[in-house]
Amino acid sequence: MNKSKILNIIMAIIILVLLLAGRDSVTPAARIKSLFKKTTHVNTSEKVYTKRSLGEKNLVFPEPAMVIGSYDKDGVPNIMTAAWFGVANSKPLKVSVSLRPATYSYHCIMANMAFTVNVPDASLISYVTFAGKYSGKDMNKFEETGLTPVKSEYVNAPYIKEFPIVLECKVTEYHDLGSHRQFIGQVIDAKIDDRLLNEDGEVDMDLFNPIIYGQGKYYSGLDLIQNINEIVPKVKN
Ligand SMILES: Cc1cc2nc3c(=O)[nH]c(=O)nc-3n(C[C@H](O)[C@H](O)[C@H](O)COP(=O)(O)O)c2cc1C
């Protein structure tokens, strides 16, 4: 066999090996790119909208509508609705909620350094509206609504029995941001109605209909549009 024949065979083997190696190594980036081709419906040749500047305006959508539970200094339970809420840290798990000093809840949370986050589903909308309109300064909102306060297991704050998801939070720090004080609450325990869990003990979102808030209006209804776990194996928040 002459030299060039040997070289050709070696080249052919190298190309074959490269082709075989490349066959299974579809990178997450490539997978996402191929997904774009399948799911993107934006026609780039259509009209491109001009962005209009609105200055300092809250255009965040969607926002959550949570109901925050706390005891006042005499141990009377209170609830208020809060949209200025978010997950703030993963380890340890912390959430944040921002309250105005004018709210009764602000002073209740300061008195006990604890609160609960009660996550409503759409069927509980009237309670969310009520808790966001009236103040614990003027009434006992549990008595007025007929909701049941339950003393938390781990923190000195009441949760609402009728709400499907509850976080028991201990205040670890707070920040004065201007109009609001942002309370950071470490989640000591999260509780959920059995009925929302599937056989593997995971939350079944098909059974939960959360309230979505934005621009002073409440919305509901979720459609699954993508399962991120099927595209990229691990998402780090
Ligand atoms: C949808 C919604 C979201 C609200 N979000 C907040 C909030 O994030 N922070 C806040 O201080 N007040 C918020 N409010 C207003 C309080 O819920 C309201 O002032 C309430 O009466 C306070 O109750 P309290 O005085 O018993 O604490 C919200 C009200 C509604 C209806």
PDB file of C-alpha atoms and ligand atoms in Angstrom:
ATOM      1  CA  MET A   1       0.000   0.000   0.000  1.00  0.00           C
ATOM      2  CA  ASN A   2       1.417   3.383  -0.913  1.00  0.00           C
ATOM      3  CA  LYS A   3       1.718   6.362   1.437  1.00  0.00           C
ATOM      4  CA  SER A   4      -1.216   8.392   0.030  1.00  0.00           C
ATOM      5  CA  LYS A   5      -3.576   5.397   0.279  1.00  0.00           C
ATOM      6  CA  ILE A   6      -2.697   4.993   3.967  1.00  0.00           C
ATOM      7  CA  LEU A   7      -3.266   8.721   4.534  1.00  0.00           C
ATOM      8  CA  ASN A   8      -6.682   8.521   2.838  1.00  0.00           C
ATOM      9  CA  ILE A   9      -7.734   5.616   5.056  1.00  0.00           C
ATOM     10  CA  ILE A  10      -6.595   7.491   8.206  1.00  0.00           C
ATOM     11  CA  MET A  11      -8.537  10.595   7.088  1.00  0.00           C
ATOM     12  CA  ALA A  12     -11.651   8.515   6.426  1.00  0.00           C
ATOM     13  CA  ILE A  13     -11.402   6.937   9.905  1.00  0.00           C
ATOM     14  CA  ILE A  14     -10.995  10.391  11.537  1.00  0.00           C
ATOM     15  CA  ILE A  15     -14.051  11.767   9.683  1.00  0.00           C
ATOM     16  CA  LEU A  16     -16.108   8.700  10.654  1.00  0.00           C
ATOM     17  CA  VAL A  17     -15.113   9.039  14.337  1.00  0.00           C
ATOM     18  CA  LEU A  18     -15.970  12.772  14.312  1.00  0.00           C
ATOM     19  CA  LEU A  19     -19.349  12.095  12.695  1.00  0.00           C
ATOM     20  CA  LEU A  20     -20.198   9.382  15.230  1.00  0.00           C
ATOM     21  CA  ALA A  21     -19.054  11.553  18.173  1.00  0.00           C
ATOM     22  CA  GLY A  22     -21.168  14.490  16.990  1.00  0.00           C
ATOM     23  CA  ARG A  23     -24.307  12.405  16.546  1.00  0.00           C
ATOM     24  CA  ASP A  24     -25.386  12.280  20.248  1.00  0.00           C
ATOM     25  CA  SER A  25     -23.863  15.485  21.537  1.00  0.00           C
ATOM     26  CA  VAL A  26     -26.748  17.882  20.917  1.00  0.00           C
ATOM     27  CA  THR A  27     -25.921  20.751  23.246  1.00  0.00           C
ATOM     28  CA  PRO A  28     -28.660  22.467  25.282  1.00  0.00           C
ATOM     29  CA  ALA A  29     -28.030  25.598  23.209  1.00  0.00           C
ATOM     30  CA  ALA A  30     -28.621  23.679  19.994  1.00  0.00           C
ATOM     31  CA  ARG A  31     -31.745  22.103  21.438  1.00  0.00           C
ATOM     32  CA  ILE A  32     -33.116  25.527  22.396  1.00  0.00           C
ATOM     33  CA  LYS A  33     -32.263  26.901  18.949  1.00  0.00           C
ATOM     34  CA  SER A  34     -34.137  24.080  17.242  1.00  0.00           C
ATOM     35  CA  LEU A  35     -37.050  24.793  19.594  1.00  0.00           C
ATOM     36  CA  PHE A  36     -37.103  28.404  18.454  1.00  0.00           C
ATOM     37  CA  LYS A  37     -37.626  27.198  14.894  1.00  0.00           C
ATOM     38  CA  LYS A  38     -40.565  25.090  16.046  1.00  0.00           C
ATOM     39  CA  THR A  39     -42.285  27.474  18.445  1.00  0.00           C
ATOM     40  CA  THR A  40     -41.499  31.055  17.523  1.00  0.00           C
ATOM     41  CA  HIS A  41     -44.383  32.682  15.749  1.00  0.00           C
ATOM     42  CA  VAL A  42     -42.888  36.155  15.445  1.00  0.00           C
ATOM     43  CA  ASN A  43     -42.813  37.191  11.848  1.00  0.00           C
ATOM     44  CA  THR A  44     -39.833  39.522  11.707  1.00  0.00           C
ATOM     45  CA  SER A  45     -41.063  41.052   8.458  1.00  0.00           C
ATOM     46  CA  GLU A  46     -44.218  42.289  10.238  1.00  0.00           C
ATOM     47  CA  LYS A  47     -44.541  45.725  11.813  1.00  0.00           C
ATOM     48  CA  VAL A  48     -41.958  46.397  14.515  1.00  0.00           C
ATOM     49  CA  TYR A  49     -43.472  48.404  17.359  1.00  0.00           C
ATOM     50  CA  THR A  50     -41.725  51.516  18.569  1.00  0.00           C
ATOM     51  CA  LYS A  51     -41.105  51.513  22.313  1.00  0.00           C
ATOM     52  CA  ARG A  52     -42.806  54.395  24.073  1.00  0.00           C
ATOM     53  CA  SER A  53     -41.130  55.709  27.208  1.00  0.00           C
ATOM     54  CA  LEU A  54     -43.503  56.133  30.165  1.00  0.00           C
ATOM     55  CA  GLY A  55     -41.012  57.233  32.819  1.00  0.00           C
ATOM     56  CA  GLU A  56     -41.323  55.821  36.337  1.00  0.00           C
ATOM     57  CA  LYS A  57     -44.283  53.490  35.893  1.00  0.00           C
ATOM     58  CA  ASN A  58     -44.786  49.984  37.219  1.00  0.00           C
ATOM     59  CA  LEU A  59     -45.231  47.871  34.115  1.00  0.00           C
ATOM     60  CA  VAL A  60     -44.423  44.562  35.794  1.00  0.00           C
ATOM     61  CA  PHE A  61     -46.882  41.897  34.753  1.00  0.00           C
ATOM     62  CA  PRO A  62     -47.854  39.476  36.123  1.00  0.00           C
ATOM     63  CA  GLU A  63     -47.712  40.253  39.821  1.00  0.00           C
ATOM     64  CA  PRO A  64     -48.697  37.915  42.612  1.00  0.00           C
ATOM     65  CA  ALA A  65     -51.546  38.610  45.016  1.00  0.00           C
ATOM     66  CA  MET A  66     -50.586  37.029  48.327  1.00  0.00           C
ATOM     67  CA  VAL A  67     -52.347  37.315  51.661  1.00  0.00           C
ATOM     68  CA  ILE A  68     -49.985  38.053  54.520  1.00  0.00           C
ATOM     69  CA  GLY A  69     -50.930  36.824  58.008  1.00  0.00           C
ATOM     70  CA  SER A  70     -49.622  38.283  61.283  1.00  0.00           C
ATOM     71  CA  TYR A  71     -50.591  38.797  64.931  1.00  0.00           C
ATOM     72  CA  ASP A  72     -50.829  42.245  66.440  1.00  0.00           C
ATOM     73  CA  LYS A  73     -49.063  43.008  69.739  1.00  0.00           C
ATOM     74  CA  ASP A  74     -52.096  41.635  71.642  1.00  0.00           C
ATOM     75  CA  GLY A  75     -52.179  38.399  69.658  1.00  0.00           C
ATOM     76  CA  VAL A  76     -55.150  39.342  67.435  1.00  0.00           C
ATOM     77  CA  PRO A  77     -54.757  37.749  63.981  1.00  0.00           C
ATOM     78  CA  ASN A  78     -54.760  39.950  60.905  1.00  0.00           C
ATOM     79  CA  ILE A  79     -54.462  39.517  57.146  1.00  0.00           C
ATOM     80  CA  MET A  80     -53.646  41.852  54.276  1.00  0.00           C
ATOM     81  CA  THR A  81     -53.188  41.472  50.546  1.00  0.00           C
ATOM     82  CA  ALA A  82     -49.743  42.173  49.087  1.00  0.00           C
ATOM     83  CA  ALA A  83     -48.580  42.270  45.514  1.00  0.00           C
ATOM     84  CA  TRP A  84     -45.089  43.577  46.270  1.00  0.00           C
ATOM     85  CA  PHE A  85     -43.935  40.046  46.988  1.00  0.00           C
ATOM     86  CA  GLY A  86     -41.246  37.756  45.612  1.00  0.00           C
ATOM     87  CA  VAL A  87     -38.868  34.879  46.179  1.00  0.00           C
ATOM     88  CA  ALA A  88     -35.634  36.493  47.374  1.00  0.00           C
ATOM     89  CA  ASN A  89     -33.129  33.708  48.056  1.00  0.00           C
ATOM     90  CA  SER A  90     -32.752  29.954  47.479  1.00  0.00           C
ATOM     91  CA  LYS A  91     -30.559  28.718  50.332  1.00  0.00           C
ATOM     92  CA  PRO A  92     -31.866  29.418  52.883  1.00  0.00           C
ATOM     93  CA  LEU A  93     -35.197  29.956  51.199  1.00  0.00           C
ATOM     94  CA  LYS A  94     -36.293  33.561  51.719  1.00  0.00           C
ATOM     95  CA  VAL A  95     -39.154  35.653  50.415  1.00  0.00           C
ATOM     96  CA  SER A  96     -39.667  39.399  50.477  1.00  0.00           C
ATOM     97  CA  VAL A  97     -42.768  41.467  51.004  1.00  0.00           C
ATOM     98  CA  SER A  98     -42.925  45.272  51.018  1.00  0.00           C
ATOM     99  CA  LEU A  99     -45.429  47.058  53.236  1.00  0.00           C
ATOM    100  CA  ARG A 100     -46.292  50.695  53.849  1.00  0.00           C
ATOM    101  CA  PRO A 101     -46.047  51.890  57.468  1.00  0.00           C
ATOM    102  CA  ALA A 102     -49.714  52.931  57.171  1.00  0.00           C
ATOM    103  CA  THR A 103     -50.795  49.278  57.134  1.00  0.00           C
ATOM    104  CA  TYR A 104     -51.675  47.549  60.388  1.00  0.00           C
ATOM    105  CA  SER A 105     -49.754  44.469  59.217  1.00  0.00           C
ATOM    106  CA  TYR A 106     -46.495  46.450  59.125  1.00  0.00           C
ATOM    107  CA  HIS A 107     -46.733  47.010  62.895  1.00  0.00           C
ATOM    108  CA  CYS A 108     -47.937  43.451  63.561  1.00  0.00           C
ATOM    109  CA  ILE A 109     -44.918  42.026  61.722  1.00  0.00           C
ATOM    110  CA  MET A 110     -42.591  44.367  63.616  1.00  0.00           C
ATOM    111  CA  ALA A 111     -44.135  43.198  66.911  1.00  0.00           C
ATOM    112  CA  ASN A 112     -43.487  39.492  66.246  1.00  0.00           C
ATOM    113  CA  MET A 113     -40.852  39.451  63.485  1.00  0.00           C
ATOM    114  CA  ALA A 114     -42.897  36.790  61.734  1.00  0.00           C
ATOM    115  CA  PHE A 115     -45.554  36.459  59.025  1.00  0.00           C
ATOM    116  CA  THR A 116     -47.271  33.867  56.899  1.00  0.00           C
ATOM    117  CA  VAL A 117     -47.787  33.946  53.158  1.00  0.00           C
ATOM    118  CA  ASN A 118     -51.150  32.516  52.187  1.00  0.00           C
ATOM    119  CA  VAL A 119     -51.385  31.688  48.497  1.00  0.00           C
ATOM    120  CA  PRO A 120     -54.947  31.936  47.206  1.00  0.00           C
ATOM    121  CA  ASP A 121     -56.529  30.106  44.337  1.00  0.00           C
ATOM    122  CA  ALA A 122     -59.024  31.867  42.105  1.00  0.00           C
ATOM    123  CA  SER A 123     -62.028  30.634  44.121  1.00  0.00           C
ATOM    124  CA  LEU A 124     -60.801  32.752  47.077  1.00  0.00           C
ATOM    125  CA  ILE A 125     -60.737  36.047  45.165  1.00  0.00           C
ATOM    126  CA  SER A 126     -63.349  37.794  47.371  1.00  0.00           C
ATOM    127  CA  TYR A 127     -61.172  37.279  50.452  1.00  0.00           C
ATOM    128  CA  VAL A 128     -58.149  38.668  48.624  1.00  0.00           C
ATOM    129  CA  THR A 129     -60.136  41.763  47.681  1.00  0.00           C
ATOM    130  CA  PHE A 130     -61.477  42.167  51.227  1.00  0.00           C
ATOM    131  CA  ALA A 131     -58.078  41.760  52.906  1.00  0.00           C
ATOM    132  CA  GLY A 132     -56.668  44.377  50.532  1.00  0.00           C
ATOM    133  CA  LYS A 133     -59.400  46.932  51.126  1.00  0.00           C
ATOM    134  CA  TYR A 134     -60.055  47.011  54.865  1.00  0.00           C
ATOM    135  CA  SER A 135     -57.620  47.468  57.734  1.00  0.00           C
ATOM    136  CA  GLY A 136     -57.073  45.436  60.867  1.00  0.00           C
ATOM    137  CA  LYS A 137     -56.979  48.798  62.634  1.00  0.00           C
ATOM    138  CA  ASP A 138     -60.768  48.985  62.194  1.00  0.00           C
ATOM    139  CA  MET A 139     -61.899  45.364  62.371  1.00  0.00           C
ATOM    140  CA  ASN A 140     -60.943  41.743  62.888  1.00  0.00           C
ATOM    141  CA  LYS A 141     -60.824  40.565  59.268  1.00  0.00           C
ATOM    142  CA  PHE A 142     -61.004  36.888  60.263  1.00  0.00           C
ATOM    143  CA  GLU A 143     -64.263  37.498  62.135  1.00  0.00           C
ATOM    144  CA  GLU A 144     -65.671  39.632  59.311  1.00  0.00           C
ATOM    145  CA  THR A 145     -64.899  37.106  56.581  1.00  0.00           C
ATOM    146  CA  GLY A 146     -65.438  33.874  58.501  1.00  0.00           C
ATOM    147  CA  LEU A 147     -61.938  32.673  57.576  1.00  0.00           C
ATOM    148  CA  THR A 148     -60.217  30.530  60.207  1.00  0.00           C
ATOM    149  CA  PRO A 149     -56.897  31.631  61.755  1.00  0.00           C
ATOM    150  CA  VAL A 150     -54.551  28.786  62.665  1.00  0.00           C
ATOM    151  CA  LYS A 151     -51.467  29.377  64.787  1.00  0.00           C
ATOM    152  CA  SER A 152     -48.365  28.493  62.780  1.00  0.00           C
ATOM    153  CA  GLU A 153     -46.299  25.532  63.902  1.00  0.00           C
ATOM    154  CA  TYR A 154     -42.936  27.297  63.717  1.00  0.00           C
ATOM    155  CA  VAL A 155     -43.424  31.076  63.811  1.00  0.00           C
ATOM    156  CA  ASN A 156     -45.586  33.499  65.774  1.00  0.00           C
ATOM    157  CA  ALA A 157     -48.065  34.308  63.003  1.00  0.00           C
ATOM    158  CA  PRO A 158     -51.453  32.931  61.954  1.00  0.00           C
ATOM    159  CA  TYR A 159     -52.147  31.204  58.657  1.00  0.00           C
ATOM    160  CA  ILE A 160     -55.518  30.857  56.932  1.00  0.00           C
ATOM    161  CA  LYS A 161     -56.978  27.360  57.141  1.00  0.00           C
ATOM    162  CA  GLU A 162     -59.033  27.756  53.957  1.00  0.00           C
ATOM    163  CA  PHE A 163     -56.067  28.811  51.756  1.00  0.00           C
ATOM    164  CA  PRO A 164     -54.371  25.901  49.912  1.00  0.00           C
ATOM    165  CA  ILE A 165     -50.707  26.912  50.265  1.00  0.00           C
ATOM    166  CA  VAL A 166     -48.997  28.516  53.259  1.00  0.00           C
ATOM    167  CA  LEU A 167     -45.441  29.630  54.021  1.00  0.00           C
ATOM    168  CA  GLU A 168     -44.417  30.188  57.630  1.00  0.00           C
ATOM    169  CA  CYS A 169     -41.761  32.919  57.679  1.00  0.00           C
ATOM    170  CA  LYS A 170     -39.396  34.330  60.263  1.00  0.00           C
ATOM    171  CA  VAL A 171     -38.213  37.900  59.577  1.00  0.00           C
ATOM    172  CA  THR A 172     -34.427  37.880  59.274  1.00  0.00           C
ATOM    173  CA  GLU A 173     -33.936  41.450  58.101  1.00  0.00           C
ATOM    174  CA  TYR A 174     -35.780  44.422  56.660  1.00  0.00           C
ATOM    175  CA  HIS A 175     -34.902  47.330  54.435  1.00  0.00           C
ATOM    176  CA  ASP A 176     -36.470  50.768  54.219  1.00  0.00           C
ATOM    177  CA  LEU A 177     -36.715  51.493  50.527  1.00  0.00           C
ATOM    178  CA  GLY A 178     -38.727  54.705  50.543  1.00  0.00           C
ATOM    179  CA  SER A 179     -42.501  54.346  50.615  1.00  0.00           C
ATOM    180  CA  HIS A 180     -42.241  50.692  51.732  1.00  0.00           C
ATOM    181  CA  ARG A 181     -40.347  48.581  54.235  1.00  0.00           C
ATOM    182  CA  GLN A 182     -39.199  45.365  52.602  1.00  0.00           C
ATOM    183  CA  PHE A 183     -39.420  42.466  55.043  1.00  0.00           C
ATOM    184  CA  ILE A 184     -37.236  39.468  54.286  1.00  0.00           C
ATOM    185  CA  GLY A 185     -38.771  36.295  55.637  1.00  0.00           C
ATOM    186  CA  GLN A 186     -36.980  32.980  55.894  1.00  0.00           C
ATOM    187  CA  VAL A 187     -39.359  30.163  55.010  1.00  0.00           C
ATOM    188  CA  ILE A 188     -39.279  27.837  57.994  1.00  0.00           C
ATOM    189  CA  ASP A 189     -42.043  25.608  56.692  1.00  0.00           C
ATOM    190  CA  ALA A 190     -44.215  25.370  53.587  1.00  0.00           C
ATOM    191  CA  LYS A 191     -47.597  23.659  53.805  1.00  0.00           C
ATOM    192  CA  ILE A 192     -49.907  22.579  51.012  1.00  0.00           C
ATOM    193  CA  ASP A 193     -53.302  20.889  50.789  1.00  0.00           C
ATOM    194  CA  ASP A 194     -52.933  17.161  50.038  1.00  0.00           C
ATOM    195  CA  ARG A 195     -55.322  17.503  47.126  1.00  0.00           C
ATOM    196  CA  LEU A 196     -52.767  19.569  45.166  1.00  0.00           C
ATOM    197  CA  LEU A 197     -50.095  16.859  45.296  1.00  0.00           C
ATOM    198  CA  ASN A 198     -49.703  14.036  42.796  1.00  0.00           C
ATOM    199  CA  GLU A 199     -48.711  10.439  43.656  1.00  0.00           C
ATOM    200  CA  ASP A 200     -45.015  11.418  43.705  1.00  0.00           C
ATOM    201  CA  GLY A 201     -45.674  14.184  46.229  1.00  0.00           C
ATOM    202  CA  GLU A 202     -45.096  16.944  43.665  1.00  0.00           C
ATOM    203  CA  VAL A 203     -47.351  19.960  43.195  1.00  0.00           C
ATOM    204  CA  ASP A 204     -49.796  19.258  40.380  1.00  0.00           C
ATOM    205  CA  MET A 205     -50.312  22.627  38.726  1.00  0.00           C
ATOM    206  CA  ASP A 206     -53.315  21.267  36.826  1.00  0.00           C
ATOM    207  CA  LEU A 207     -55.133  21.188  40.159  1.00  0.00           C
ATOM    208  CA  PHE A 208     -54.195  24.723  41.207  1.00  0.00           C
ATOM    209  CA  ASN A 209     -55.688  27.852  39.675  1.00  0.00           C
ATOM    210  CA  PRO A 210     -53.656  30.802  40.974  1.00  0.00           C
ATOM    211  CA  ILE A 211     -54.672  34.449  40.883  1.00  0.00           C
ATOM    212  CA  ILE A 212     -52.623  36.614  38.573  1.00  0.00           C
ATOM    213  CA  TYR A 213     -52.645  40.324  39.318  1.00  0.00           C
ATOM    214  CA  GLY A 214     -51.690  43.329  37.219  1.00  0.00           C
ATOM    215  CA  GLN A 215     -52.724  46.934  36.575  1.00  0.00           C
ATOM    216  CA  GLY A 216     -55.382  46.739  39.299  1.00  0.00           C
ATOM    217  CA  LYS A 217     -57.076  43.652  37.843  1.00  0.00           C
ATOM    218  CA  TYR A 218     -57.163  39.992  38.811  1.00  0.00           C
ATOM    219  CA  TYR A 219     -56.853  37.216  36.249  1.00  0.00           C
ATOM    220  CA  SER A 220     -56.882  33.419  36.417  1.00  0.00           C
ATOM    221  CA  GLY A 221     -56.279  30.460  34.148  1.00  0.00           C
ATOM    222  CA  LEU A 222     -53.023  28.739  33.273  1.00  0.00           C
ATOM    223  CA  ASP A 223     -52.118  26.869  30.096  1.00  0.00           C
ATOM    224  CA  LEU A 224     -48.938  24.816  30.060  1.00  0.00           C
ATOM    225  CA  ILE A 225     -46.860  26.128  27.140  1.00  0.00           C
ATOM    226  CA  GLN A 226     -43.498  24.510  27.839  1.00  0.00           C
ATOM    227  CA  ASN A 227     -41.860  22.126  30.306  1.00  0.00           C
ATOM    228  CA  ILE A 228     -38.379  23.538  30.782  1.00  0.00           C
ATOM    229  CA  ASN A 229     -37.151  20.288  32.384  1.00  0.00           C
ATOM    230  CA  GLU A 230     -37.637  18.536  29.058  1.00  0.00           C
ATOM    231  CA  ILE A 231     -35.323  20.999  27.291  1.00  0.00           C
ATOM    232  CA  VAL A 232     -32.555  21.875  29.725  1.00  0.00           C
ATOM    233  CA  PRO A 233     -32.091  19.345  32.518  1.00  0.00           C
ATOM    234  CA  LYS A 234     -31.396  21.673  35.438  1.00  0.00           C
ATOM    235  CA  VAL A 235     -32.442  25.280  35.838  1.00  0.00           C
ATOM    236  CA  LYS A 236     -30.661  27.210  38.548  1.00  0.00           C
ATOM    237  CA  ASN A 237     -32.552  30.173  39.968  1.00  0.00           C
TER     238      ASN A 237
HETATM  239  C1  LIG B   1     -54.067  43.453  45.026  1.00  0.00           C
HETATM  240  C2  LIG B   1     -53.551  44.283  46.149  1.00  0.00           C
HETATM  241  C3  LIG B   1     -52.199  44.328  46.388  1.00  0.00           C
HETATM  242  C4  LIG B   1     -51.680  45.076  47.451  1.00  0.00           C
HETATM  243  N1  LIG B   1     -50.344  45.064  47.683  1.00  0.00           N
HETATM  244  C5  LIG B   1     -49.845  45.778  48.715  1.00  0.00           C
HETATM  245  C6  LIG B   1     -48.455  45.722  48.995  1.00  0.00           C
HETATM  246  O1  LIG B   1     -47.687  44.991  48.360  1.00  0.00           O
HETATM  247  N2  LIG B   1     -47.990  46.479  50.017  1.00  0.00           N
HETATM  248  C7  LIG B   1     -48.809  47.289  50.768  1.00  0.00           C
HETATM  249  O2  LIG B   1     -48.322  47.984  51.694  1.00  0.00           O
HETATM  250  N3  LIG B   1     -50.140  47.345  50.532  1.00  0.00           N
HETATM  251  C8  LIG B   1     -50.677  46.586  49.557  1.00  0.00           C
HETATM  252  N4  LIG B   1     -52.017  46.577  49.315  1.00  0.00           N
HETATM  253  C9  LIG B   1     -52.906  47.367  50.212  1.00  0.00           C
HETATM  254  C10 LIG B   1     -53.201  46.648  51.535  1.00  0.00           C
HETATM  255  O3  LIG B   1     -53.587  45.326  51.317  1.00  0.00           O
HETATM  256  C11 LIG B   1     -54.318  47.426  52.259  1.00  0.00           C
HETATM  257  O4  LIG B   1     -53.829  48.707  52.591  1.00  0.00           O
HETATM  258  C12 LIG B   1     -54.827  46.716  53.495  1.00  0.00           C
HETATM  259  O5  LIG B   1     -56.025  47.331  53.906  1.00  0.00           O
HETATM  260  C13 LIG B   1     -53.854  46.721  54.660  1.00  0.00           C
HETATM  261  O6  LIG B   1     -54.421  45.986  55.698  1.00  0.00           O
HETATM  262  P1  LIG B   1     -53.937  46.135  57.201  1.00  0.00           P
HETATM  263  O7  LIG B   1     -54.040  47.618  57.560  1.00  0.00           O
HETATM  264  O8  LIG B   1     -54.916  45.311  57.990  1.00  0.00           O
HETATM  265  O9  LIG B   1     -52.553  45.642  57.305  1.00  0.00           O
HETATM  266  C14 LIG B   1     -52.566  45.829  48.281  1.00  0.00           C
HETATM  267  C15 LIG B   1     -53.940  45.779  48.030  1.00  0.00           C
HETATM  268  C16 LIG B   1     -54.424  45.017  46.987  1.00  0.00           C
HETATM  269  C17 LIG B   1     -55.902  44.953  46.745  1.00  0.00           C
END
